[in-house]
CSV table of C-alpha atoms in Angstrom, one decimal:
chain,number,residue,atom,x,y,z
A,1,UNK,CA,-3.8,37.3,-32.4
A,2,UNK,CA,-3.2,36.0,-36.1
A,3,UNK,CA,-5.0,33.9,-38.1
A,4,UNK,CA,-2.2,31.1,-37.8
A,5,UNK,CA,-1.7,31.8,-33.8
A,6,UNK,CA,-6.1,30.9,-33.7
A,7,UNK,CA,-5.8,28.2,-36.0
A,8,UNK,CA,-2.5,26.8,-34.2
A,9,UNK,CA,-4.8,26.9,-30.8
A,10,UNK,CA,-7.6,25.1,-32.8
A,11,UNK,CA,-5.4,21.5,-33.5
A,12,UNK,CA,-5.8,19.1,-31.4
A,13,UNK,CA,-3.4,17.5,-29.0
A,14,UNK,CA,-2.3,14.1,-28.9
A,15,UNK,CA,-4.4,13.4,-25.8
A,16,UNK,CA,-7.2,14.8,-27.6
A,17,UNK,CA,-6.6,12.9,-30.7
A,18,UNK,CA,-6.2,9.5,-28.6
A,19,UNK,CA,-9.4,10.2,-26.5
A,20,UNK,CA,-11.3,11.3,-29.3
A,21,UNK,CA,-10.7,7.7,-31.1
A,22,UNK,CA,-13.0,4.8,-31.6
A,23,UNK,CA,-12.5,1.3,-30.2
A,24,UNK,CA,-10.2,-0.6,-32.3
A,25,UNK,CA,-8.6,-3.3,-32.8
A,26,UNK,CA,-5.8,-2.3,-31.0
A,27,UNK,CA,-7.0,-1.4,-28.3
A,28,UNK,CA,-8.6,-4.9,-27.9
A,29,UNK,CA,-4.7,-6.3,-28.3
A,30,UNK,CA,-3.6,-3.7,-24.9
A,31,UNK,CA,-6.7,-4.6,-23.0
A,32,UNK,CA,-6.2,-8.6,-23.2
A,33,UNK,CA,-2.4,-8.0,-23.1
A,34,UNK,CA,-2.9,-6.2,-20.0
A,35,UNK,CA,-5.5,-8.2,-18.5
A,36,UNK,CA,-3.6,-11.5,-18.8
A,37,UNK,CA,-0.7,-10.2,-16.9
A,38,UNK,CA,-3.4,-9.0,-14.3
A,39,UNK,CA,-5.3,-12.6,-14.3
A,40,UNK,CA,-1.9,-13.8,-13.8
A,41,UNK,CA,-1.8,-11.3,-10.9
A,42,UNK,CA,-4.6,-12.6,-9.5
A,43,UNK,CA,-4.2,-16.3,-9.7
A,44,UNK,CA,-1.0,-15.6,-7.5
A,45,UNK,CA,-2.7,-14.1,-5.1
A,46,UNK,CA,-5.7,-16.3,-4.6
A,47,UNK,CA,-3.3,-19.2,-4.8
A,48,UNK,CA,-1.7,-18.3,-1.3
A,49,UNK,CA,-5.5,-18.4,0.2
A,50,UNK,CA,-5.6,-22.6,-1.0
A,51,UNK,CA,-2.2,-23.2,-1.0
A,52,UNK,CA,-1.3,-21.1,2.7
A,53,UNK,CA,-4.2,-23.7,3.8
A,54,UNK,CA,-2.4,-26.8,2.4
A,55,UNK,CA,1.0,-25.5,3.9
A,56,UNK,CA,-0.2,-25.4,6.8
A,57,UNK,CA,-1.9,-28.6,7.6
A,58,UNK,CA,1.2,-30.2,6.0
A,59,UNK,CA,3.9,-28.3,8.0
A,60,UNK,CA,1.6,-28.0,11.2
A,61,UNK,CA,2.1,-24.2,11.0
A,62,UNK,CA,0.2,-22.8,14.4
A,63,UNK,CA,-2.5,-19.9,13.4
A,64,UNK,CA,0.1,-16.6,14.1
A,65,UNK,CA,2.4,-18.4,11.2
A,66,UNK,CA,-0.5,-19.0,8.9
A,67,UNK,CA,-1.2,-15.1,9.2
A,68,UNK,CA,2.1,-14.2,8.3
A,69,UNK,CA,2.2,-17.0,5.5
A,70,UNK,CA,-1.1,-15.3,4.2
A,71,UNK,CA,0.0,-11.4,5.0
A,72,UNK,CA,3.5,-11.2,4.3
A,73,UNK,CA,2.8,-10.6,0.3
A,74,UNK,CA,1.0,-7.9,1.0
A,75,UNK,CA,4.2,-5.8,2.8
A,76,UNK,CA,6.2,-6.2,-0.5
A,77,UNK,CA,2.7,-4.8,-2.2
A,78,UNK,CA,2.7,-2.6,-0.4
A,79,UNK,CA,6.2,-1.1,-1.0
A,80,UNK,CA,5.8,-2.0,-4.6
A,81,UNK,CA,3.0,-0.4,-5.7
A,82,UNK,CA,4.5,3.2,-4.3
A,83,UNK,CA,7.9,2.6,-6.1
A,84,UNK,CA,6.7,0.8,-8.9
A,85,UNK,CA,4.0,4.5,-9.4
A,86,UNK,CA,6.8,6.5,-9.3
A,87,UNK,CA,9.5,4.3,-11.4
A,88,UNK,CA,6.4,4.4,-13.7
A,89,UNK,CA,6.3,8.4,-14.2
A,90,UNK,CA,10.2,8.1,-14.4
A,91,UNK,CA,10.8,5.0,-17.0
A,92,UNK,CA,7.6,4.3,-18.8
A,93,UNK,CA,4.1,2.1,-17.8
A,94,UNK,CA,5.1,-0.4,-20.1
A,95,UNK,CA,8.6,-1.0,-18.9
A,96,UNK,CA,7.9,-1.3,-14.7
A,97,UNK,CA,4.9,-3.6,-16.0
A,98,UNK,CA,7.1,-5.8,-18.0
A,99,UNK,CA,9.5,-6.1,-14.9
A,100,UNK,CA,7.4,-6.6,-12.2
A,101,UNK,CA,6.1,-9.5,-14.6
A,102,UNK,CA,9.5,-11.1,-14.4
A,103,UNK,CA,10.1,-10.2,-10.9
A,104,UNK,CA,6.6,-11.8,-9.2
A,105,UNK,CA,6.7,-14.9,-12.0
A,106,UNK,CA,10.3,-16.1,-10.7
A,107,UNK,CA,9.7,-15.8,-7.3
A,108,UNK,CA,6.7,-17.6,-7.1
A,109,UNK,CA,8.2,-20.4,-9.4
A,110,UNK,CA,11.2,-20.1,-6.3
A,111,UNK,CA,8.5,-20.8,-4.0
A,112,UNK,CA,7.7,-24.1,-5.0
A,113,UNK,CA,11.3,-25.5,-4.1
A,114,UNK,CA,11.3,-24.7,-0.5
A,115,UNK,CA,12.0,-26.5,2.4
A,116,UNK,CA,10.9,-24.3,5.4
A,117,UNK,CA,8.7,-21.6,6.4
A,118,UNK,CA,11.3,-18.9,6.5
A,119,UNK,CA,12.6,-18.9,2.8
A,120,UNK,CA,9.0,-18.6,1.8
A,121,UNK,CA,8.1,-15.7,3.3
A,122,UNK,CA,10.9,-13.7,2.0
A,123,UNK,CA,10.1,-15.2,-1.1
A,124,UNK,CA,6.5,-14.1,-0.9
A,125,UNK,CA,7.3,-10.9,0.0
A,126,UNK,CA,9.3,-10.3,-3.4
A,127,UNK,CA,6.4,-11.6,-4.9
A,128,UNK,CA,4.3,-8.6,-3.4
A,129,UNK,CA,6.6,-6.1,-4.5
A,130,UNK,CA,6.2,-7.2,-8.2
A,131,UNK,CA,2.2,-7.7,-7.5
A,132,UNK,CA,2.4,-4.3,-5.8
A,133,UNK,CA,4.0,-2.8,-8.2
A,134,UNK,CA,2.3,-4.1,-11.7
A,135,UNK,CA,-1.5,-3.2,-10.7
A,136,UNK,CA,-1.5,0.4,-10.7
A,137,UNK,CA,0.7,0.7,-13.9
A,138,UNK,CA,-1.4,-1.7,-15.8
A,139,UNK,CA,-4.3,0.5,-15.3
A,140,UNK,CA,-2.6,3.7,-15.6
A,141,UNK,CA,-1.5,2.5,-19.3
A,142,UNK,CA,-4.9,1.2,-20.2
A,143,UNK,CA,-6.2,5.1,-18.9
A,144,UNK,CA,-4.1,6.4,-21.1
A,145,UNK,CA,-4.6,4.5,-23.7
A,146,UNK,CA,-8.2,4.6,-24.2
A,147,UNK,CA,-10.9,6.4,-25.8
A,148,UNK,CA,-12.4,9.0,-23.2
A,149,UNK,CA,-16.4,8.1,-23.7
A,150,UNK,CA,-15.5,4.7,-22.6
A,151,UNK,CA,-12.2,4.8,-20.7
A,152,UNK,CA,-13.8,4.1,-17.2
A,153,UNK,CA,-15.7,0.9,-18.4
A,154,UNK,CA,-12.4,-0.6,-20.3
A,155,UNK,CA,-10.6,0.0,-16.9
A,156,UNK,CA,-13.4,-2.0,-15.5
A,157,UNK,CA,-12.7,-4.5,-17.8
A,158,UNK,CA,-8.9,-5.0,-17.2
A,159,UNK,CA,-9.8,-5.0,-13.6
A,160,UNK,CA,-12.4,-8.4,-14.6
A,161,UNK,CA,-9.3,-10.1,-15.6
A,162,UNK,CA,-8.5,-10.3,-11.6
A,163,UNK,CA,-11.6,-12.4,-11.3
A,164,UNK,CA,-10.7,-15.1,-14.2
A,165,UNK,CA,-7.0,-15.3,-12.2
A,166,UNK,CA,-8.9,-15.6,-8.8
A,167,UNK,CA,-11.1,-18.8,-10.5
A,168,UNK,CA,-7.7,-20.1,-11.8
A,169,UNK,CA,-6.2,-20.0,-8.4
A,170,UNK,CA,-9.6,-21.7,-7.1
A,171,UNK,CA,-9.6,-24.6,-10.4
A,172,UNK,CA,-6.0,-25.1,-9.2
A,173,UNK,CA,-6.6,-25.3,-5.5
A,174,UNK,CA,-9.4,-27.6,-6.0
A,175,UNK,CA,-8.0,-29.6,-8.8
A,176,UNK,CA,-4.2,-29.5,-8.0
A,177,UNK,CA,-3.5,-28.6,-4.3
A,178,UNK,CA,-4.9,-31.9,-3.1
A,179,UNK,CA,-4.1,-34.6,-5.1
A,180,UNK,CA,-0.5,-35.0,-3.2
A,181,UNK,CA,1.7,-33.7,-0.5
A,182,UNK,CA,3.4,-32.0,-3.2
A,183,UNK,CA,0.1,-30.4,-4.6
A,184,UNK,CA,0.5,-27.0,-3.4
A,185,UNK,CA,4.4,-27.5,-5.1
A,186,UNK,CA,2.9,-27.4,-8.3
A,187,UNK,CA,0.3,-24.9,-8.4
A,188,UNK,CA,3.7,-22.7,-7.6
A,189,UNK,CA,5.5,-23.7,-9.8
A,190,UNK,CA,2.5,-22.5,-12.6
A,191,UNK,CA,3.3,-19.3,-11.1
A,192,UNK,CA,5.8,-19.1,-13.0
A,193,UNK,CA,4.2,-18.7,-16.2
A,194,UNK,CA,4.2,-14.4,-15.8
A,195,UNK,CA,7.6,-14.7,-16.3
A,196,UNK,CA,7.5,-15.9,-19.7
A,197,UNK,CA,4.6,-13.6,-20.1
A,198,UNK,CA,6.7,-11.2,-19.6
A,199,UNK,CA,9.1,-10.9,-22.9
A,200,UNK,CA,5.5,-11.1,-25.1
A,201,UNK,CA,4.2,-8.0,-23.0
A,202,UNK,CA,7.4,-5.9,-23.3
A,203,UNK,CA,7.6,-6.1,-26.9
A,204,UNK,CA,4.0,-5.8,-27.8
A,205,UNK,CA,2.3,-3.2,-25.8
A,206,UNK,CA,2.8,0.5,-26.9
A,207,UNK,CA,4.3,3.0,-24.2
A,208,UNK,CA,1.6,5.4,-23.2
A,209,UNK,CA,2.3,9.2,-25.4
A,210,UNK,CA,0.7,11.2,-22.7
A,211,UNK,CA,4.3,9.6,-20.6
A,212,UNK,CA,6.6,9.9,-23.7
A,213,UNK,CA,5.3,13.4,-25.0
A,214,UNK,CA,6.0,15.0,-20.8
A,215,UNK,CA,9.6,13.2,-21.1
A,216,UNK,CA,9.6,15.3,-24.1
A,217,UNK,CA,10.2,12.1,-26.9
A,218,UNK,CA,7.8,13.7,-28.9
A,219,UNK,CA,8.4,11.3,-32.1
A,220,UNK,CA,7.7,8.4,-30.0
A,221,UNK,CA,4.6,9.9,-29.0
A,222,UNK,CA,3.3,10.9,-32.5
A,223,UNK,CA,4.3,7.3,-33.2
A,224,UNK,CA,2.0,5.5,-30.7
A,225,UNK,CA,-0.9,8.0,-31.8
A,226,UNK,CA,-1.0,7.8,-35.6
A,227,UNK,CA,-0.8,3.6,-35.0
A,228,UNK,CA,-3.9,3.7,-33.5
A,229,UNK,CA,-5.6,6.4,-36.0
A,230,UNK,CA,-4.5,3.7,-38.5
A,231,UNK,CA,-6.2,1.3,-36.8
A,232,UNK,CA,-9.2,3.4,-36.5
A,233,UNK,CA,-9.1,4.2,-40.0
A,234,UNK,CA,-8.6,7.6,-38.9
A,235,UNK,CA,-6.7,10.7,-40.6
A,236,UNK,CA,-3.6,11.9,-38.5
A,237,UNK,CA,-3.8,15.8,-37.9
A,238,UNK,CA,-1.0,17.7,-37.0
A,239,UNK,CA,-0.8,18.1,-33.1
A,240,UNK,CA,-0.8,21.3,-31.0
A,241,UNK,CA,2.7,21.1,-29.2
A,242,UNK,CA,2.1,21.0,-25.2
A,243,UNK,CA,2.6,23.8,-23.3
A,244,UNK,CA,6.8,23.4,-21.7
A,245,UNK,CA,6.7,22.0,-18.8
A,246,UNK,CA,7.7,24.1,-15.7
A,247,UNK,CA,10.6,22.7,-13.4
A,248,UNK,CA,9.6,20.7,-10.7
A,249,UNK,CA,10.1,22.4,-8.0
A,250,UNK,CA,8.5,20.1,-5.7
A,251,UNK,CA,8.6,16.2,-5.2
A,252,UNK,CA,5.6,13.9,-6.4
A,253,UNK,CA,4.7,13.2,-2.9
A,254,UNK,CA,4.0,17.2,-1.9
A,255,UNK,CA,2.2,17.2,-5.2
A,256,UNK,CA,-0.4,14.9,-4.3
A,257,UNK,CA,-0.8,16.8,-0.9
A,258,UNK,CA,-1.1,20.0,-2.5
A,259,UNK,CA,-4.1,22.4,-2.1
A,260,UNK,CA,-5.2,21.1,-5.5
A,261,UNK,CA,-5.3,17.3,-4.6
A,262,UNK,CA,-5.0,16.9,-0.9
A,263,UNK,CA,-9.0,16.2,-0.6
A,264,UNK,CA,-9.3,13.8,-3.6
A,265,UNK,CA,-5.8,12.1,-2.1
A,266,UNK,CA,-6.9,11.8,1.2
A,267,UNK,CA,-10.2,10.3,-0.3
A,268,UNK,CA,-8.5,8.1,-2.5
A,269,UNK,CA,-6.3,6.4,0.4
A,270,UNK,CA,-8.9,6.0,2.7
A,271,UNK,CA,-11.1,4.2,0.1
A,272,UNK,CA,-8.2,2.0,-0.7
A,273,UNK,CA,-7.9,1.8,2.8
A,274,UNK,CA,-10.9,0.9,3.5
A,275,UNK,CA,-11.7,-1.8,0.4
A,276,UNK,CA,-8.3,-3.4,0.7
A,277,UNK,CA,-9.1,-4.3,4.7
A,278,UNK,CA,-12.2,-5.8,4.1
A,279,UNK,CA,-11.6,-7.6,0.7
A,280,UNK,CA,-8.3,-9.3,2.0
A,281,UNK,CA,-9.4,-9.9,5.5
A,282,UNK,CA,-12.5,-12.0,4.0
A,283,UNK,CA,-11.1,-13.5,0.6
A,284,UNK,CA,-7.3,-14.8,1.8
A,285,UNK,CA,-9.1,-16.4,4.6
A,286,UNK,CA,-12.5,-17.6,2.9
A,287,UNK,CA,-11.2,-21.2,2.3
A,288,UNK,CA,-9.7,-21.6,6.2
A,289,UNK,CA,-13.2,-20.0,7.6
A,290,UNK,CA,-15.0,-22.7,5.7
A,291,UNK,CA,-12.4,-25.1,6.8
A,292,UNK,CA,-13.3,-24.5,10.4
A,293,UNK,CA,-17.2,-24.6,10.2
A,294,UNK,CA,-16.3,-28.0,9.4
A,295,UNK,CA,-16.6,-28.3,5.6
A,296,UNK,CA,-13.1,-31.0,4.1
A,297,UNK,CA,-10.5,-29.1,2.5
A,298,UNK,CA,-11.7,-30.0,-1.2
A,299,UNK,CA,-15.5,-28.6,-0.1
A,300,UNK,CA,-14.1,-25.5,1.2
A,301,UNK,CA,-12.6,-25.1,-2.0
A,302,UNK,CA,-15.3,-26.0,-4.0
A,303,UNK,CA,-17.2,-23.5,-2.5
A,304,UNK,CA,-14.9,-21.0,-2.8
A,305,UNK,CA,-14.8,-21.6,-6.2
A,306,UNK,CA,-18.8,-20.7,-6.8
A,307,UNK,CA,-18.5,-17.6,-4.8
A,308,UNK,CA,-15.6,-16.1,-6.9
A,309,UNK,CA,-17.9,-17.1,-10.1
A,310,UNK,CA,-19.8,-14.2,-8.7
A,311,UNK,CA,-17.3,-11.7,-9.2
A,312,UNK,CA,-17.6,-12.1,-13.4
A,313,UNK,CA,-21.3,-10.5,-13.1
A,314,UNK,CA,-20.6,-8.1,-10.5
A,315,UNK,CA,-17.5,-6.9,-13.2
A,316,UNK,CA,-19.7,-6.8,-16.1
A,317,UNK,CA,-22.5,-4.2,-14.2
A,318,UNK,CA,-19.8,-1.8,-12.6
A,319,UNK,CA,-18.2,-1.8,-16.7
A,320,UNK,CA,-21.7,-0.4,-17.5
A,321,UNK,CA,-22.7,1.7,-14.9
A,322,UNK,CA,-20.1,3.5,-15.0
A,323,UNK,CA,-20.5,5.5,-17.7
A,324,UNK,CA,-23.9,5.8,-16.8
A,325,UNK,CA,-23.8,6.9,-13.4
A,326,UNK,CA,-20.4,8.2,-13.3
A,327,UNK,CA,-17.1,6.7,-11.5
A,328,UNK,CA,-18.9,7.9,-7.6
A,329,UNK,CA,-22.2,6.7,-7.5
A,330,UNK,CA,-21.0,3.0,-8.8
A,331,UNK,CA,-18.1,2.4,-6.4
A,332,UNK,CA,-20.2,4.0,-3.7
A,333,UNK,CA,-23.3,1.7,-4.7
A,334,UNK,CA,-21.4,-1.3,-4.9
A,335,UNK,CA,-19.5,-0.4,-2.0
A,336,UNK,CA,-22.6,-0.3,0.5
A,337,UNK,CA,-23.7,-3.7,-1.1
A,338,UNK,CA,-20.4,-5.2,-0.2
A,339,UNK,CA,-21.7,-3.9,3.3
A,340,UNK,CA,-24.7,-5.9,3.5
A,341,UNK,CA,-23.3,-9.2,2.0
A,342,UNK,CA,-20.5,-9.0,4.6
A,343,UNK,CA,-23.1,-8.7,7.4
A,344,UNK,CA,-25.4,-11.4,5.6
A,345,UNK,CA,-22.2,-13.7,5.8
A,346,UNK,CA,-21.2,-12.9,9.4
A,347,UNK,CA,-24.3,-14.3,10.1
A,348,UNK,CA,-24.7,-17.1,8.0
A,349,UNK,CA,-24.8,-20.8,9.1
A,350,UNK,CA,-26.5,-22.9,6.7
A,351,UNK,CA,-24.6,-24.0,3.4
A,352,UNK,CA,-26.9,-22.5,1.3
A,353,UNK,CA,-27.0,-19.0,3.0
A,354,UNK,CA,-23.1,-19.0,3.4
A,355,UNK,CA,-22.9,-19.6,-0.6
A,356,UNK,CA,-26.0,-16.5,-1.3
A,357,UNK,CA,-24.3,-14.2,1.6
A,358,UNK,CA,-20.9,-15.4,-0.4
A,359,UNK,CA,-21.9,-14.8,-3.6
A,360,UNK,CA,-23.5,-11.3,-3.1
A,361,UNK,CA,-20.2,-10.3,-1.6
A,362,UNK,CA,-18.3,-11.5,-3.9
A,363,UNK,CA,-20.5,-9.6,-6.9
A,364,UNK,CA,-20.5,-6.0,-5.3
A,365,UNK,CA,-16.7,-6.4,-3.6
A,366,UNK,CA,-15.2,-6.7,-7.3
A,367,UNK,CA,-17.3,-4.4,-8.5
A,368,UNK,CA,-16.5,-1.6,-6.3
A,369,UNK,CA,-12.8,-3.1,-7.3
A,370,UNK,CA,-13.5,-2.3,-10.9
A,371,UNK,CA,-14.8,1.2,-9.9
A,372,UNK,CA,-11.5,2.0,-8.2
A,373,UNK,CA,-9.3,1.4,-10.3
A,374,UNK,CA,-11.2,3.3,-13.0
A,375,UNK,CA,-11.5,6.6,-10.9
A,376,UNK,CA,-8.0,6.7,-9.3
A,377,UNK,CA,-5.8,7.0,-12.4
A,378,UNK,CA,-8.4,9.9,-13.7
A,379,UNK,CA,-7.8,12.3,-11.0
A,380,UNK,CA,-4.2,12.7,-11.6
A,381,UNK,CA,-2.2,14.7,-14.2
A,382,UNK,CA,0.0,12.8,-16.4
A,383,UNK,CA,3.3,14.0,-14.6
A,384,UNK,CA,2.2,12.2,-11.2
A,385,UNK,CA,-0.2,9.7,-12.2
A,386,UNK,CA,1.5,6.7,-11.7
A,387,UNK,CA,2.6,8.1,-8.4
A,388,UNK,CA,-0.6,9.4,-7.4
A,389,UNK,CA,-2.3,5.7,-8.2
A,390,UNK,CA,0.7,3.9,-6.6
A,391,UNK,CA,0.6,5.6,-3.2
A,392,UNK,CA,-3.1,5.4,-2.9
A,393,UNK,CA,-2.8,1.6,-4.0
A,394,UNK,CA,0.2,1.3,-1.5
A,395,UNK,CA,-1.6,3.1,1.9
A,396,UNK,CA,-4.5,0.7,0.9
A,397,UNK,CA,-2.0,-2.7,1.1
A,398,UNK,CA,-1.0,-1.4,4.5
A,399,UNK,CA,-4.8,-2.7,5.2
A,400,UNK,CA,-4.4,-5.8,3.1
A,401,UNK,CA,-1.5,-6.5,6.1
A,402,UNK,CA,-2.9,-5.5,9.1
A,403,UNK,CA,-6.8,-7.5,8.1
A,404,UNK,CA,-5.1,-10.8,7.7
A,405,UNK,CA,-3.3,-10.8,11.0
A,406,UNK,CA,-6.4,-9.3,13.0
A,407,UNK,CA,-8.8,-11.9,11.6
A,408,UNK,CA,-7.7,-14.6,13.6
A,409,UNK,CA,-7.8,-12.5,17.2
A,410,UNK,CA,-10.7,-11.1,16.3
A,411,UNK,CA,-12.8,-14.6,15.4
A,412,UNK,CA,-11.2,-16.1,19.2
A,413,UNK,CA,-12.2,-12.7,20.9
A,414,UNK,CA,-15.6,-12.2,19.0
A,415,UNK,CA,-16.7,-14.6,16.7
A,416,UNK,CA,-17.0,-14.4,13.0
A,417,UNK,CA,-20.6,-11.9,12.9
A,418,UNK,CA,-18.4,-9.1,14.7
A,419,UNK,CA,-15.6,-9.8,12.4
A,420,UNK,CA,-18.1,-9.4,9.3
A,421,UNK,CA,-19.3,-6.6,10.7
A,422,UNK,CA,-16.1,-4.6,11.3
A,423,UNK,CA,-15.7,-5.3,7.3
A,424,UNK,CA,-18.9,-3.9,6.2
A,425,UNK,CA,-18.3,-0.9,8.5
A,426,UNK,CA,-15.1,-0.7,6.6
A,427,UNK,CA,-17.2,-0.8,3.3
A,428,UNK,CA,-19.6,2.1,4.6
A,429,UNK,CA,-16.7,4.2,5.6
A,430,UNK,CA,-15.3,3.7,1.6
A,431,UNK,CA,-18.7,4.4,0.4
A,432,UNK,CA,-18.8,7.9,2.4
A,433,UNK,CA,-14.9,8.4,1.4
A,434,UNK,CA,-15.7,8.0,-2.2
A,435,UNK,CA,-19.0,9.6,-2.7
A,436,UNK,CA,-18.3,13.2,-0.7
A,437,UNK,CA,-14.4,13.5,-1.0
A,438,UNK,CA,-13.5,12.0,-5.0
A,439,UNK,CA,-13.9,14.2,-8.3
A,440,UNK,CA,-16.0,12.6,-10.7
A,441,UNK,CA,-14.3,12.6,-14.1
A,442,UNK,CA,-16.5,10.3,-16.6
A,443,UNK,CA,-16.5,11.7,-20.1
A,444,UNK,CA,-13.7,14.2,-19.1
A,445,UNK,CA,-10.5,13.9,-21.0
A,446,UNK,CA,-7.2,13.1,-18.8
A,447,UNK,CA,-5.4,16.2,-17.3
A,448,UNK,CA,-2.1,15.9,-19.4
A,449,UNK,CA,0.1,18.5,-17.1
């Protein structure tokens, strides 16, 4: 080998010069960029929990049309976030984000102009596929896009936004939903704000250059880098040139079940699986629950509003631990705690213990969120990530259908300690799932292939 050849094999590549960045400025300007669009995310969906509520005392929906009122969002997520991974891999993070921006906002702006039960549900169900669709590529860009000693704690991070959208949704529901018949009208129609969001977040955000380099725009890439060595004050090497990229010979999906990543895939789903039934089955029906213990409809918002004020501390300890403990042993930790607060809460029937049991579920449920959505970008190469973090997210929504519809059969047949008990079953089976079958991969840099 000749001296050039070793010293061509010594120069970095652009993943290596991105990861080995420090924080800057600019990455500040992706992570709030991002993490709006994802509050905005979030406030839609909490909105349906207080405003299916309203809808339903107004239109005298019976329980089975509540469910689907509550659950049919979650089909279009579920559709979207597998399309929206691959279109992702195909046309760019940045691009699907911005559209499924547009997409969600208009539709739930649509919403507020209906007149019966059936145009809403289609409606809500193109809202899902936007939703669906816009989560997994948010994080898979802010992945990308960060520096590799702290990549799994900004993920963390983005996912926090969720919980400042969730309070939004819970300061309009209190505030908004009940002054009028028309109340839930309104807090729709400030749905529709992502869609303006949307034009600021298409021309703002950079494109990922792990995803331009593999679609071989190679400028573009070098581009994106040296603006954020410039930001970091940092000298711009010259790049070692990727390795070509072999034909596909097979389609994303086989990918993900290859010998390679079947294990991590099949651990990956079933966690989503498994946090996705428990989460929605509790959270979209956490205001109606209250409701029927006999609490008014602005109470059982107001105390849904101090249990998702747990969520921002439960956030802020997954950011740190992990990088401390590693992506496993957090979402596993916070995982089984999301076990026992489900219990606790199944059991609850005071006001005070319903707000602690609340409260601690709320802080370890979002935390094993955050975890998530760190570790399932990460165990992906670049050519399949977005379609590797999309069909995980999308086998998980298939949960966030079938917990909505069960919870009402399950509280007549049962009673709400068995329901809370399936959940934190559900939590102990993610906790195993994530713990024996995921690859850890803090401090490692992303697998660019």
């Amino acid at each position: 080998m000749t001296s050039d050849a070793s010293a061509a094999d010594l120069r970095p590549t652009r993943a290596e010069r991105m990861g080995g960045l420090p924080y800057t400025r600019r990455h500040t300007r992706v992570l709030l960029g991002s993490g709006a669009g994802w509050a905005l995310d979030a406030m839609d969906v909490g909105l349906i929990s207080f405003v299916g509520l309203a809808i339903a005392t107004q239109w005298d929906l019976s329980r089975t049309e509540q469910s689907w009122l509550l659950t049919i969002g979650f089909v279009g997520m579920a559709l979207g976030a597998t399309v929206g991974g691959l279109l992702a891999d195909r046309y760019g993070r940045r691009t699907v984000f911005a559209a499924t921006l547009v997409i969600y906002g208009l539709a739930t702006g649509a919403s507020a102009l209906v007149t019966g039960l059936a145009v809403l549900l289609l409606l809500r169900f193109v809202v899902g596929l936007g939703l669906g669709a816009e989560l997994p590529v948010a994080s898979t860009l802010v992945s990308e896009l960060a520096p590799t000693r702290i990549r799994g704690r900004l993920v963390v991070v983005l996912e926090s936004f969720w919980a400042l959208g969730w309070i939004l949704a819970a300061l309009i529901g209190y505030f908004v939903v009940p002054l009028s018949d028309d109340g839930w009208r309104w807090a729709f129609a400030l749905g529709m704000v992502p869609a303006l969001y949307a034009a600021v977040i298409r021309w703002g955000m950079p494109e990922s250059p792990l995803f331009l380099e593999r679609r071989g725009k190679v400028k573009q890439a070098e581009a994106v880098v040296r603006s954020f060595e410039e930001s970091a004050g940092v000298a711009s090497p010259p790049s070692r040139p990727l390795p070509p990229t072999p034909p596909r010979t097979t389609t994303p999906p086989r990918v993900l079940w290859s010998s390679t990543y079947r294990v991590r895939t099949a651990g990956i789903w079933l966690v989503w699986f498994c946090v996705n039934f428990s989460y929605y089955g509790a959270f979209i029906w956490l205001p109606t629950l209250l409701y029927d213990q006999g609490f008014d409809l602005v109470r059982s918002f107001g105390y849904t509003l101090v249990i998702t004020l747990a969520q921002l501390p439960g956030y802020a300890v997954a950011a740190v631990l992990v990088e401390v403990w590693g992506r496993r042993a957090t979402l596993a930790t916070f995982l089984l705690g999301s076990a026992l607060a489900a219990v606790g809460f199944g059991l609850s029937d005071q006001v005070w213990q319903i707000i602690v049991a609340g409260c601690a579920m709320s802080f370890f449920n979002l935390g094993a969120w955050g975890a998530l959505y760190a570790i399932t970008p990460e165990i992906y190469p670049t050519s399949v990530r977005g379609a590797g973090a999309g069909a995980a997210a999308g086998f998980g929504r298939i949960a966030s259908i079938i917990a909505p519809l069960s919870v009402p059969v399950i509280l007549a047949t049962w009673g709400s300690a068995a329901l809370f008990g399936l959940f934190g079953g559900a939590f102990v089976v993610g906790a195993v799932a994530a713990y024996r079958m995921l690859p850890e991969r803090a401090g490692d840099a992303l697998d660019v292939h």
